[in-house]
Coordinates of C-alpha atoms in Angstrom, one line a residue:
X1 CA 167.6 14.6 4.5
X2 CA 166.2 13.4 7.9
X3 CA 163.0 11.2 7.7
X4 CA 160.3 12.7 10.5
X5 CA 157.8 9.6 11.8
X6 CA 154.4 11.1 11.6
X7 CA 150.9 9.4 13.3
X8 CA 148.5 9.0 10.6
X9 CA 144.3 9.4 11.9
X10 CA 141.8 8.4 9.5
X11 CA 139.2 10.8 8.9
X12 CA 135.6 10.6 9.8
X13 CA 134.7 10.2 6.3
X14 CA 137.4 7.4 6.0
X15 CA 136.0 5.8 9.1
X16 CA 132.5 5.8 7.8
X17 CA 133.1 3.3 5.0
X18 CA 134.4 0.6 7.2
X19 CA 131.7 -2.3 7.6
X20 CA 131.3 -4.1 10.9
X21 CA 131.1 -7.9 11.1
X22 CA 127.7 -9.8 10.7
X23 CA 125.6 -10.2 13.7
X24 CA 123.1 -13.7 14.1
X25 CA 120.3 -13.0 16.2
X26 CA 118.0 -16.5 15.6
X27 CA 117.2 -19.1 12.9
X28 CA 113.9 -20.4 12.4
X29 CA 112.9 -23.6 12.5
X30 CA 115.7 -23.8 15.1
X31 CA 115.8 -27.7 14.5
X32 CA 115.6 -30.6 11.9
X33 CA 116.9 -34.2 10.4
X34 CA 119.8 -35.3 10.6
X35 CA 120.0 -35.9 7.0
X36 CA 119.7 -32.1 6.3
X37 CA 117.6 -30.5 3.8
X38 CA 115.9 -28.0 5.9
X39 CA 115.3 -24.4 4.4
X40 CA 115.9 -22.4 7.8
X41 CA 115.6 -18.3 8.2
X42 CA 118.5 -16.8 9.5
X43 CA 117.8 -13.2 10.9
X44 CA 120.7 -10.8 11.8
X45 CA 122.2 -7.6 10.5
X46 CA 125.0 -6.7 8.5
X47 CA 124.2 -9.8 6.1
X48 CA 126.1 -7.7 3.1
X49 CA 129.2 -9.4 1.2
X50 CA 128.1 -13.1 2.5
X51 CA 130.2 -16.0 1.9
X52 CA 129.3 -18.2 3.6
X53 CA 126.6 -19.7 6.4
X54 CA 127.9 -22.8 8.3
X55 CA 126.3 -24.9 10.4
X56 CA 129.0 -25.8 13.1
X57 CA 131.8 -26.8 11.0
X58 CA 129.7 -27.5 7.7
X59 CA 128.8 -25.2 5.2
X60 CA 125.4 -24.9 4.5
X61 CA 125.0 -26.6 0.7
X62 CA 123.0 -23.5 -1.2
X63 CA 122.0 -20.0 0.8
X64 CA 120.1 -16.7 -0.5
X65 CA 120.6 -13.6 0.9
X66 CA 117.3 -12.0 0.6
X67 CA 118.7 -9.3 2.6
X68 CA 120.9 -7.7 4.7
X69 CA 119.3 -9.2 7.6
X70 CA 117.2 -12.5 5.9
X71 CA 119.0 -15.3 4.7
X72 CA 117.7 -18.4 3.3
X73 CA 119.9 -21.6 4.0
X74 CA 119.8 -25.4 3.6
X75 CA 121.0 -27.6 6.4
X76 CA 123.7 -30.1 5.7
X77 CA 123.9 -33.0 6.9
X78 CA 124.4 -33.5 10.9
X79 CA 124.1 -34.8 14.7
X80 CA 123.2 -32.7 17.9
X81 CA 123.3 -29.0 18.6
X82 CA 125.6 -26.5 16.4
X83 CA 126.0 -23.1 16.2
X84 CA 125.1 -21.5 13.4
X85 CA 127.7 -18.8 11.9
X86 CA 127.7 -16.0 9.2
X87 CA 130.5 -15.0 7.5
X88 CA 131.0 -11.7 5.1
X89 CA 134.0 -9.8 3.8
X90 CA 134.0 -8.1 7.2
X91 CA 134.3 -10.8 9.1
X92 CA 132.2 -14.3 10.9
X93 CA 129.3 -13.8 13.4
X94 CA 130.2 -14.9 16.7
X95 CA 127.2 -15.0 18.7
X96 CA 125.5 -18.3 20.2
X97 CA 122.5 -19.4 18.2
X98 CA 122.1 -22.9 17.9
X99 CA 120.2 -25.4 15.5
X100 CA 119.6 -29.0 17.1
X101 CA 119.7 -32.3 14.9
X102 CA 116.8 -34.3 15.7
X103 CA 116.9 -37.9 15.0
X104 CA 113.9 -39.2 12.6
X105 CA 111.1 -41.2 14.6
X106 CA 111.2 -44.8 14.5
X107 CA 107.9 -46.8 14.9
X108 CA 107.7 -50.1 16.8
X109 CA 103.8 -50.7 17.8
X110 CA 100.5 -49.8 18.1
X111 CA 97.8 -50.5 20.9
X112 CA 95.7 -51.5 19.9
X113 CA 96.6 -52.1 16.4
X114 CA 92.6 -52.3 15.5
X115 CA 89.5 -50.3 16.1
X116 CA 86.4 -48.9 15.6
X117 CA 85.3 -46.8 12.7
X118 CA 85.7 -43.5 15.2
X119 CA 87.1 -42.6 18.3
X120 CA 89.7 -45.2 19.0
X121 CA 92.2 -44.3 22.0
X122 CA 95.5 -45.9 20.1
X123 CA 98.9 -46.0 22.1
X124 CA 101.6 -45.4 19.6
X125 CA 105.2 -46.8 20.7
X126 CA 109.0 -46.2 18.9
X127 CA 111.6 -43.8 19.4
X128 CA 112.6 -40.3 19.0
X129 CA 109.3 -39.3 19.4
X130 CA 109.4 -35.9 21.6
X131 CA 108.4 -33.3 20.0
X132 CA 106.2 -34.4 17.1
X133 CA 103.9 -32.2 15.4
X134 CA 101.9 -34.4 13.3
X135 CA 100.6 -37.9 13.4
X136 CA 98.5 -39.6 11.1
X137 CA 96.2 -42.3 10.1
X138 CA 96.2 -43.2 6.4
X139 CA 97.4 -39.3 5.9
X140 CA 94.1 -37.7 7.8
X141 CA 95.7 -35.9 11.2
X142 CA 95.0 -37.6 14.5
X143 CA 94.6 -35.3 18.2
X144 CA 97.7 -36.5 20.1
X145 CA 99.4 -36.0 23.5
X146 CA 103.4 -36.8 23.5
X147 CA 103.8 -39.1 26.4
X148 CA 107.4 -39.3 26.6
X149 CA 110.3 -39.4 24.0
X150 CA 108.9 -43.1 23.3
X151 CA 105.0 -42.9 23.9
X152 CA 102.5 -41.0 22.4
X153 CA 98.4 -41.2 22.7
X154 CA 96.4 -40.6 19.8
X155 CA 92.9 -41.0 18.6
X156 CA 92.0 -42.6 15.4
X157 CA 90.4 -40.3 13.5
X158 CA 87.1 -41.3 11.8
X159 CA 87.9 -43.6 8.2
X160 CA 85.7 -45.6 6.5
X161 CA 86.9 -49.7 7.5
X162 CA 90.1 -51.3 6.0
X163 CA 93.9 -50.9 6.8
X164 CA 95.8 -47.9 7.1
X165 CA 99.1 -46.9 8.0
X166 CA 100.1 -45.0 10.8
X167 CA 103.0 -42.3 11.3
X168 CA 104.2 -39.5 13.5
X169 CA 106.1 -36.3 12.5
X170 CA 108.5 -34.6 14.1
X171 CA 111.4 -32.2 13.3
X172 CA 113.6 -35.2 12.8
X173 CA 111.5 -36.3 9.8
X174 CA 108.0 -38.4 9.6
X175 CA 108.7 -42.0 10.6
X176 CA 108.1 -45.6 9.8
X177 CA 104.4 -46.7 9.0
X178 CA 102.8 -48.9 11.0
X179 CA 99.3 -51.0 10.3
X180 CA 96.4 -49.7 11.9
X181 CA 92.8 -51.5 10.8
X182 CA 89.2 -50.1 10.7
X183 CA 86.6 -52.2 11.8
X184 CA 83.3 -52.5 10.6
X185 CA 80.3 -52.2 13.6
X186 CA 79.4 -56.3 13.6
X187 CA 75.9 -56.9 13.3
X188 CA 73.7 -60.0 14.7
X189 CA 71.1 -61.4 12.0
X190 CA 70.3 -64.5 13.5
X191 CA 69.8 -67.4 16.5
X192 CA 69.5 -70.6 16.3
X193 CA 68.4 -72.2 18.1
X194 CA 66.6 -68.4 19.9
X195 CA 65.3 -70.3 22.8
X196 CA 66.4 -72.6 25.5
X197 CA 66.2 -73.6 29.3
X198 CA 66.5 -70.4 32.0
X199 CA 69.5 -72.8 33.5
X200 CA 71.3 -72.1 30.3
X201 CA 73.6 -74.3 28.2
X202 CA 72.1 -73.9 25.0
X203 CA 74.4 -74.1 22.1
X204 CA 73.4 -71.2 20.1
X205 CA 74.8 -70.4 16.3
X206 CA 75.3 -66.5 16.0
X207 CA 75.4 -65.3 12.4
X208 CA 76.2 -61.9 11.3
X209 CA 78.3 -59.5 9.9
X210 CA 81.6 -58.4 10.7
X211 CA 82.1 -61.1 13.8
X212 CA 85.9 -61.6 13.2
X213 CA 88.1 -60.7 16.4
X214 CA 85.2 -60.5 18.3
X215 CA 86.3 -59.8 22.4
X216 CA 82.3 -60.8 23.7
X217 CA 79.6 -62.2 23.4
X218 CA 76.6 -61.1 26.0
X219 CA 72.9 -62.7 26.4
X220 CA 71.2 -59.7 28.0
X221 CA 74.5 -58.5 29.2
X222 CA 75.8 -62.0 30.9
X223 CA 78.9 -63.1 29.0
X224 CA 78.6 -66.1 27.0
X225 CA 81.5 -68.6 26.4
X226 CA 81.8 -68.4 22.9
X227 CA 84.2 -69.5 19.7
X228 CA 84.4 -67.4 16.4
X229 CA 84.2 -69.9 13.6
X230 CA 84.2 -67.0 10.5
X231 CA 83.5 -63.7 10.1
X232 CA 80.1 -64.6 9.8
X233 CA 79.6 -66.9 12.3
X234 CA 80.1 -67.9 16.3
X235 CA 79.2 -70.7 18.1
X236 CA 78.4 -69.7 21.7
X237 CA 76.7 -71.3 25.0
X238 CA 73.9 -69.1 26.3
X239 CA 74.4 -68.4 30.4
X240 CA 71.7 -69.2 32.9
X241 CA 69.1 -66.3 33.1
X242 CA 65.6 -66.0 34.2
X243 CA 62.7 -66.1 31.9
X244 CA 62.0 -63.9 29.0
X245 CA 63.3 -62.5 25.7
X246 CA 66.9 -61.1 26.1
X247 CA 69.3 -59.3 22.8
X248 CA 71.8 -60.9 22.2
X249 CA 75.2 -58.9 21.4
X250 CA 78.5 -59.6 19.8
X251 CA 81.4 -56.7 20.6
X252 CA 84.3 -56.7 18.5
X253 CA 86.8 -53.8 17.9
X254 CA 84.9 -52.4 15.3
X255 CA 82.2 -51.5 18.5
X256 CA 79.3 -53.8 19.5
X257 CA 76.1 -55.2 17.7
X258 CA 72.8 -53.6 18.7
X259 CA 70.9 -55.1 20.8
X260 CA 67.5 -54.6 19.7
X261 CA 67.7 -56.0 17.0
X262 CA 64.6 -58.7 16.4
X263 CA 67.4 -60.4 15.0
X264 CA 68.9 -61.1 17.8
X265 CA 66.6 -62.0 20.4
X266 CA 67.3 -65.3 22.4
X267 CA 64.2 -66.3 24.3
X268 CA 64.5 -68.1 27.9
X269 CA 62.0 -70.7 28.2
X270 CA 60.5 -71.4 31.9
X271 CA 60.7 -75.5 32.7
X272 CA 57.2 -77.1 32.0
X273 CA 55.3 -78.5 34.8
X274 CA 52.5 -81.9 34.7
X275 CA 49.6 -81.5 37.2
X276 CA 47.4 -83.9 35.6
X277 CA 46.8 -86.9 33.1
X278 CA 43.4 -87.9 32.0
X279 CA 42.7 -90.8 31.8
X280 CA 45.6 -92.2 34.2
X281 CA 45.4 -96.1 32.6
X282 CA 44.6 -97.2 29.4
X283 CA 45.7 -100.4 27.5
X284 CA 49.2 -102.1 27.2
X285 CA 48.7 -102.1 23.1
X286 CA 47.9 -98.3 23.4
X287 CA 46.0 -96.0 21.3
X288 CA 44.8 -94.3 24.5
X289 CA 44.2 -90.5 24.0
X290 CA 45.7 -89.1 26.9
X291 CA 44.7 -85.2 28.1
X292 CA 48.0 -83.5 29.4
X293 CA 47.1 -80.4 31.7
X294 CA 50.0 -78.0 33.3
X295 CA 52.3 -75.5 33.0
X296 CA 54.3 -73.6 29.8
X297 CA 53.7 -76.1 27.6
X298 CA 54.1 -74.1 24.2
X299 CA 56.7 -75.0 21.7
X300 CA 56.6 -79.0 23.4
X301 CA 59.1 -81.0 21.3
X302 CA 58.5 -84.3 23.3
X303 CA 55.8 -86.3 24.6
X304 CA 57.1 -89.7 26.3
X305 CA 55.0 -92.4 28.2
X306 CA 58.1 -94.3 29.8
X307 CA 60.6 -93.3 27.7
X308 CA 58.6 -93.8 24.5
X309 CA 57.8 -91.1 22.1
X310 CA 54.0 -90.3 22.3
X311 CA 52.5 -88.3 18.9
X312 CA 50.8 -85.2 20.3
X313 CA 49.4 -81.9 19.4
X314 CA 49.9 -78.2 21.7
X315 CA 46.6 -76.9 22.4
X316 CA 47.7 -74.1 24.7
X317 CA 50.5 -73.2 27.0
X318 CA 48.5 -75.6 30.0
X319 CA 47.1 -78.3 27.8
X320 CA 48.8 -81.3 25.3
X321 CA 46.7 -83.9 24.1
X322 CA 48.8 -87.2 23.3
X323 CA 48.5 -90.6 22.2
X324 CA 49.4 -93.3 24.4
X325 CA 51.9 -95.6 22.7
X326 CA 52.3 -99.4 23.4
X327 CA 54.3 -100.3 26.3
X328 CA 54.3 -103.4 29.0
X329 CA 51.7 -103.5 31.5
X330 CA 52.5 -101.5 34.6
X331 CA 53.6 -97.8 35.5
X332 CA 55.4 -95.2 33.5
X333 CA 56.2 -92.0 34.0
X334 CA 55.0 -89.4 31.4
X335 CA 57.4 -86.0 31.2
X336 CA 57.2 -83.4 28.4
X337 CA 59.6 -81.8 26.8
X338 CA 60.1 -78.0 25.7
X339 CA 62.9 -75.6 25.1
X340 CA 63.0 -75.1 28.7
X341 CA 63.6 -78.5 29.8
X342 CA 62.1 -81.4 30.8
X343 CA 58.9 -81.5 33.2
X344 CA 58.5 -83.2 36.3
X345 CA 56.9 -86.9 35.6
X346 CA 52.8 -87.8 36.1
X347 CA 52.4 -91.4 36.4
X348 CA 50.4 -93.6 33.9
X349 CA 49.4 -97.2 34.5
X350 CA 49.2 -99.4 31.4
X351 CA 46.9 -102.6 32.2
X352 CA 46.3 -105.7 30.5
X353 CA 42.6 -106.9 29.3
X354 CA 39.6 -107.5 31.6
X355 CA 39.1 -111.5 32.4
X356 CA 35.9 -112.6 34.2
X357 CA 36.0 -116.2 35.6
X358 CA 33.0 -116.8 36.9
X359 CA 29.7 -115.5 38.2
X360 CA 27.9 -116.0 41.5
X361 CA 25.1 -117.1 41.6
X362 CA 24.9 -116.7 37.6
X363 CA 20.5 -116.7 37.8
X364 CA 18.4 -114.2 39.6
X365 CA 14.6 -112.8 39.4
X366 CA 14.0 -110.7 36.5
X367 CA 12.4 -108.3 38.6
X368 CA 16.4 -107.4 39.5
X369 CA 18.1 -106.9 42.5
X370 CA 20.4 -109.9 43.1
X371 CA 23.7 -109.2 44.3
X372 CA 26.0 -110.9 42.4
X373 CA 30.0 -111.5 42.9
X374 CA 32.4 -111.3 39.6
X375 CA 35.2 -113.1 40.3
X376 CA 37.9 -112.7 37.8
X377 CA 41.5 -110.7 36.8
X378 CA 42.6 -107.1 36.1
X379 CA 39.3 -106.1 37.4
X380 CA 40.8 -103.1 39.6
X381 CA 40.1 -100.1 37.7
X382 CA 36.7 -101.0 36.4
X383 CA 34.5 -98.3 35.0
X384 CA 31.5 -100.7 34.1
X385 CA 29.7 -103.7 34.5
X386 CA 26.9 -104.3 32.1
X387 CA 24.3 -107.2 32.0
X388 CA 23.1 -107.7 28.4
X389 CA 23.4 -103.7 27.3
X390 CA 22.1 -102.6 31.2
X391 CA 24.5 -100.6 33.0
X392 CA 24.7 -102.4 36.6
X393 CA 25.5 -100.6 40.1
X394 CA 29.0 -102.4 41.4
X395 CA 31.5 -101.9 43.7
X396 CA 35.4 -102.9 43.4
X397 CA 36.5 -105.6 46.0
X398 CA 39.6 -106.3 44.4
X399 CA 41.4 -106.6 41.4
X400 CA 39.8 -110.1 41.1
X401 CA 37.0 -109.7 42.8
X402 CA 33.2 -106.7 42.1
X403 CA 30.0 -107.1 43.4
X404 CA 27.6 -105.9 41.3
X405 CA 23.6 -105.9 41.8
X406 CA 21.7 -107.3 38.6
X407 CA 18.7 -104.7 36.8
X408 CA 15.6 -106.1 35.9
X409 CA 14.9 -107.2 32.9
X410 CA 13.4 -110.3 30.4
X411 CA 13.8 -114.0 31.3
X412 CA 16.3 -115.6 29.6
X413 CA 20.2 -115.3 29.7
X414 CA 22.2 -112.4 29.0
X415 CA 26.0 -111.9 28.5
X416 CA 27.8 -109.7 31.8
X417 CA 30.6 -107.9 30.7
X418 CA 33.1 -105.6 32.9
X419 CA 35.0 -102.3 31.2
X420 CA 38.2 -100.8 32.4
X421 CA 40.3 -98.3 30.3
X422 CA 42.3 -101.8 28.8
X423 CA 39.6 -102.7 27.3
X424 CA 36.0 -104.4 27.8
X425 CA 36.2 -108.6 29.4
X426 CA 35.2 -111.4 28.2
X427 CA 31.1 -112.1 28.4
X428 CA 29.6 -115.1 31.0
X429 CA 25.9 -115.9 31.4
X430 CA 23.4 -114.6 33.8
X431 CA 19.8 -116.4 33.7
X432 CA 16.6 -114.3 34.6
X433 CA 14.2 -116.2 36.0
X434 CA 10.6 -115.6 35.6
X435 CA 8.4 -116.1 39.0
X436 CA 6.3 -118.8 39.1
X437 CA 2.5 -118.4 38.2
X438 CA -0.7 -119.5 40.0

């Protein structure tokens, strides 16, 4: 029998049951680490009969088919960009839909690495940083701006003070932390000294709170040099300003102390000034009480006479009345001394004791009126010549030398005496005589 070669068609029915090959429209996230481990969606159709989802070359570790267009699959492990395939009884997807490896972040500085208790502006440094989507301050989310691949600006959020460490998300993973610390706001509770001299120079001890890492240290806004001895301390040298009460501030990176604090008040002192001295002589073996008058002469810490501290007492801002203290005969200068400085100097003469040598003539009428010459030593600044207890008129020649006009008064003799601010002389003998009778 002869064999016939027939064509065989399939019938529409036959052709119905045929299923086409899957079909990979996207996967979502479309990136992640390299170390895998990330549960992506893969949409499509025709996601019956699955055996297997790839990722390039590598089979994705576990899958779900939630449908026939859902899948859920687990990365494997992996570097760049792959294409991610389907593959069912009917065949493997062949469109393009990749899923890029993203290297984890790497974390190499922070600037600055310390901060106030809000608002810091912190530059944040590593690698692999594009595309980050979180980063974070002790776990509490910071606003951010990606910079470049290796930069990225954030700002602290607000944390109570103390150390925290710092990361950054991206697809690739969350990186490294590094150490960023709160600061507490520093605080200024005291001065001492809180005054000195408008030329500045003052050695002032700052204590406070919080002073550690401190960046300035203003009087009234001038920068002070300044050296941070604790946390609670800071020695610093007030700058020249003009007169008045100025806050003093210490700014650290927890922020910067206030300012009107009481605390911290530093007080410039104006110089004094001397105008006067009364009396302007007195005695070499002192004792003298001496009226200072001028200028700014509250809070006085010194009274000298020639270098030689005076006891004194303030009376007011233009007044000091001081004790002389003993010194050779001759001129000093007297200066007083305040937080301001040093005044300018007044001149006080110390003088040594009165001496009369000798009288003439040394008789005269008691009725008065002889003119009689003292002759004598130290006699300059005279303030009295006294016959007996009699103030007498005189006059000053010299300082050996006063003529003086005898008062009236009994026969008989009586002791002259001459007074200067060292002291009252030695006495010699004047005779009254009475006029003769008839």
């Amino acid at each position: 029998m002869a064999w016939r070669l027939v064509r065989w068609i399939p019938s529409p029915a036959w052709r119905s049951t045929v299923m086409p090959a899957p079909v990979v429209s996207s996967v979502s996230p479309n990136q992640g680490p390299t170390s895998g481990g990330t549960t992506v969606t893969v949409t499509g159709t025709d996601f019956t009969g699955v055996t297997n989802v790839r990722f390039g070359v590598k089979t994705a570790p576990t899958y779900v088919v939630d449908s026939p267009t859902t899948i859920r699959a687990v990365t494997p492990t992996g570097t760049g960009t792959v294409n991610v395939t389907v593959s069912t009884t009917q065949g493997t997807s062949s469109q393009s839909v990749p899923f890029t490896y993203v290297a984890a972040p790497s974390l190499s500085a922070l600037s600055p690495n310390q901060g106030p208790q809000t608002g810091a502006t912190v530059t944040v440094t590593g690698t692999n940083l594009s595309g980050a989507t979180a980063v974070r301050f002790g776990g509490v989310a910071a606003s951010f701006t990606v910079d470049s691949s290796t930069r990225i600006t954030a700002v602290a959020p607000a944390r109570a003070p103390g150390a925290v460490g710092v990361t950054v998300t991206t697809p690739g993973g969350t990186s490294n932390a590094l150490t960023f610390t709160y600061a507490a706001v520093p605080s200024v509770t005291g001065l001492s000294p809180n005054q000195g001299p408008q030329t500045g120079g003052t050695t002032v001890t700052v204590t406070g709170t919080s002073l550690s890492g401190a960046t300035a240290v203003r009087f009234g806004g001038v920068a002070a040099s300044f050296t941070v001895d604790s946390s609670t301390r800071i020695t610093a040298v007030a700058p020249a300003q003009a007169a008045g009460a100025v806050g003093v501030t210490v700014t650290t990176p927890g922020g910067t102390s206030n300012a009107a604090d009481p605390n911290a008040f530093f007080y410039y002192v104006a110089p004094p000034s001397l105008t006067g001295l009364a009396p302007l002589s007195g005695p070499k073996a002192g004792g003298t009480t001496v009226t200072l008058t001028g200028n700014d002469l509250l809070g006085a810490t010194a009274v000298r006479f020639g270098g030689v501290a005076a006891s004194f007492t303030v009376d007011s801002s233009t007044r000091i009345t001081a004790v002389a203290p003993a010194q050779a005969t001759g001129a000093v200068a007297v200066t007083v001394t305040t937080p301001g400085g040093t005044s300018n100097p007044v001149e006080y003469v110390y003088l040594n004791d009165p001496l009369l040598a000798s009288l003439a003539p040394d008789q005269g009428s008691v009725h008065g009126g002889t003119v009689v010459t003292l002759t004598g030593s130290d006699l300059a600044a005279t303030t009295g010549v006294t016959f007996g207890a009699v103030p007498a008129t005189f006059t000053v020649a010299s300082p050996t030398q006063i003529t003086t006009v005898a008062p009236p008064g009994l026969a008989g003799p009586v002791s002259v005496t001459v007074t200067t601010p060292a002291g009252t002389s030695n006495g010699l003998t004047y005779t009254r005589i009475a006029a003769p009778e008839i």
